[in-house]
Amino acid sequence: MAADLEALRLAEAFLSRKPAALPAARAFLLGALERWSEAEVVTQKSQVGLRDPRPFCALTLPGKSVKGKPTPGAQLSLFLPRPLMTERLILAVEAYPGRFTNHLALPEDPAELDEDLWTWTAEARRFRCGKG
């Protein structure tokens, strides 16, 4: 548990560079760890990722806009076998054949982390980690 707390502390330090992003990003990370206790939070130079054991999603702090769409909070990238068809999508990139990185604007309000978001995150975990 101490390692989990330290990992969360490092993630929050990274995310605090954009204070508007912190509440929802914290709620997302805590919600993910509650759902998938085996997942690990990994903070790198440019992102905070979740892996189990492979990375299946990442939080980044883009500028004020990405591809002309405002991103006041954090950006959530989900690694899926398909592009998502949702108005939340900022950009989908086929990083490798059959593997799309779907960049979504994470809602600023933690209460807006809805079932669609968790369903897509679970799909990314199944796809990348082979876990249900």
Short mmCIF file of C-alpha atoms in Angstrom, two decimals:
data_model
loop_
_atom_site.label_atom_id
_atom_site.label_comp_id
_atom_site.label_asym_id
_atom_site.label_seq_id
_atom_site.Cartn_x
_atom_site.Cartn_y
_atom_site.Cartn_z
CA MET A 1 0.00 0.00 0.00
CA ALA A 2 2.90 2.39 0.69
CA ALA A 3 4.04 1.98 -2.91
CA ASP A 4 0.50 2.82 -4.09
CA LEU A 5 0.44 5.96 -1.95
CA GLU A 6 3.84 7.05 -3.24
CA ALA A 7 2.73 6.39 -6.83
CA LEU A 8 -0.39 8.50 -6.26
CA ARG A 9 1.69 11.28 -4.65
CA LEU A 10 3.97 11.38 -7.71
CA ALA A 11 0.96 11.41 -10.04
CA GLU A 12 -0.66 14.27 -8.14
CA ALA A 13 2.59 16.25 -8.19
CA PHE A 14 2.69 15.85 -11.98
CA LEU A 15 -1.00 16.72 -12.42
CA SER A 16 -0.86 19.73 -10.07
CA ARG A 17 0.87 21.68 -12.87
CA LYS A 18 -2.66 22.15 -14.24
CA PRO A 19 -4.85 22.65 -11.13
CA ALA A 20 -8.13 22.45 -13.07
CA ALA A 21 -7.20 18.91 -14.10
CA LEU A 22 -6.38 17.60 -10.63
CA PRO A 23 -9.83 16.73 -9.15
CA ALA A 24 -11.05 14.67 -12.11
CA ALA A 25 -7.65 13.09 -12.76
CA ARG A 26 -7.39 12.08 -9.08
CA ALA A 27 -10.93 10.66 -9.19
CA PHE A 28 -10.07 8.74 -12.38
CA LEU A 29 -6.92 7.20 -10.89
CA LEU A 30 -8.64 6.28 -7.61
CA GLY A 31 -11.63 4.85 -9.51
CA ALA A 32 -9.34 2.78 -11.72
CA LEU A 33 -7.42 1.40 -8.73
CA GLU A 34 -10.70 0.59 -6.99
CA ARG A 35 -11.88 -1.35 -10.05
CA TRP A 36 -8.54 -2.98 -10.88
CA SER A 37 -6.44 -3.34 -7.74
CA GLU A 38 -3.62 -5.04 -9.69
CA ALA A 39 -3.12 -1.94 -11.84
CA GLU A 40 -0.09 0.23 -11.20
CA VAL A 41 0.15 4.02 -11.49
CA VAL A 42 3.34 5.06 -13.27
CA THR A 43 4.37 8.71 -13.53
CA GLN A 44 6.76 9.59 -16.33
CA LYS A 45 8.13 12.86 -17.63
CA SER A 46 5.14 13.64 -19.86
CA GLN A 47 2.27 11.47 -18.55
CA VAL A 48 0.73 9.41 -15.78
CA GLY A 49 -0.10 5.92 -16.97
CA LEU A 50 -1.90 2.84 -15.74
CA ARG A 51 -0.49 -0.59 -16.51
CA ASP A 52 -1.41 -4.15 -15.62
CA PRO A 53 1.30 -5.23 -16.61
CA ARG A 54 1.22 -3.36 -19.98
CA PRO A 55 0.11 0.26 -20.28
CA PHE A 56 -3.57 0.57 -21.15
CA CYS A 57 -4.23 4.28 -20.65
CA ALA A 58 -2.47 7.55 -19.84
CA LEU A 59 -3.28 11.02 -18.53
CA THR A 60 -1.49 14.01 -20.01
CA LEU A 61 -1.71 17.77 -19.54
CA PRO A 62 -2.08 19.34 -22.97
CA GLY A 63 -2.15 23.08 -23.61
CA LYS A 64 -5.35 25.06 -23.82
CA SER A 65 -6.43 23.25 -26.97
CA VAL A 66 -5.57 20.20 -29.03
CA LYS A 67 -6.48 20.14 -32.72
CA GLY A 68 -8.63 23.23 -32.11
CA LYS A 69 -10.70 21.60 -29.34
CA PRO A 70 -10.44 23.11 -25.85
CA THR A 71 -8.87 20.91 -23.16
CA PRO A 72 -9.20 22.81 -19.88
CA GLY A 73 -8.42 19.68 -17.86
CA ALA A 74 -6.45 16.53 -18.48
CA GLN A 75 -6.43 14.42 -21.60
CA LEU A 76 -7.09 10.68 -21.27
CA SER A 77 -5.52 8.41 -23.88
CA LEU A 78 -6.97 4.92 -24.21
CA PHE A 79 -5.17 2.19 -26.16
CA LEU A 80 -7.85 0.26 -28.07
CA PRO A 81 -8.20 -1.97 -31.14
CA ARG A 82 -10.51 0.62 -32.72
CA PRO A 83 -11.13 4.34 -32.87
CA LEU A 84 -13.89 5.49 -30.53
CA MET A 85 -16.93 7.16 -32.04
CA THR A 86 -17.83 9.78 -29.46
CA GLU A 87 -18.04 13.55 -29.27
CA ARG A 88 -15.46 13.38 -26.45
CA LEU A 89 -12.82 12.23 -28.90
CA ILE A 90 -10.14 14.81 -29.67
CA LEU A 91 -8.07 12.59 -31.95
CA ALA A 92 -7.61 8.88 -32.72
CA VAL A 93 -4.25 7.74 -34.08
CA GLU A 94 -3.42 4.24 -35.31
CA ALA A 95 -0.08 4.04 -33.49
CA TYR A 96 0.50 0.45 -34.62
CA PRO A 97 -1.54 -1.70 -36.99
CA GLY A 98 -4.73 -2.59 -35.13
CA ARG A 99 -3.91 -0.40 -32.11
CA PHE A 100 -5.47 3.03 -31.83
CA THR A 101 -4.57 5.68 -29.29
CA ASN A 102 -7.83 7.49 -28.56
CA HIS A 103 -7.26 10.93 -27.02
CA LEU A 104 -10.26 12.14 -25.03
CA ALA A 105 -10.85 15.25 -22.97
CA LEU A 106 -11.28 14.09 -19.37
CA PRO A 107 -14.29 15.89 -17.86
CA GLU A 108 -13.25 18.58 -15.37
CA ASP A 109 -15.99 17.57 -12.94
CA PRO A 110 -15.27 14.20 -11.28
CA ALA A 111 -19.04 13.54 -11.19
CA GLU A 112 -18.96 13.36 -15.01
CA LEU A 113 -16.70 10.28 -15.05
CA ASP A 114 -19.54 8.18 -16.40
CA GLU A 115 -20.08 4.53 -17.27
CA ASP A 116 -19.03 5.04 -20.90
CA LEU A 117 -15.61 6.20 -19.76
CA TRP A 118 -15.19 3.21 -17.44
CA THR A 119 -16.43 0.79 -20.13
CA TRP A 120 -13.86 2.12 -22.62
CA THR A 121 -11.11 1.97 -19.98
CA ALA A 122 -12.03 -1.64 -19.16
CA GLU A 123 -11.94 -2.44 -22.88
CA ALA A 124 -8.46 -0.91 -23.13
CA ARG A 125 -7.29 -2.99 -20.15
CA ARG A 126 -8.68 -6.20 -21.72
CA PHE A 127 -7.11 -5.36 -25.08
CA ARG A 128 -3.65 -4.45 -23.78
CA CYS A 129 -3.41 -6.72 -20.72
CA GLY A 130 -5.70 -9.66 -21.55
CA LYS A 131 -7.63 -9.17 -18.32
CA GLY A 132 -11.39 -9.05 -17.93
#
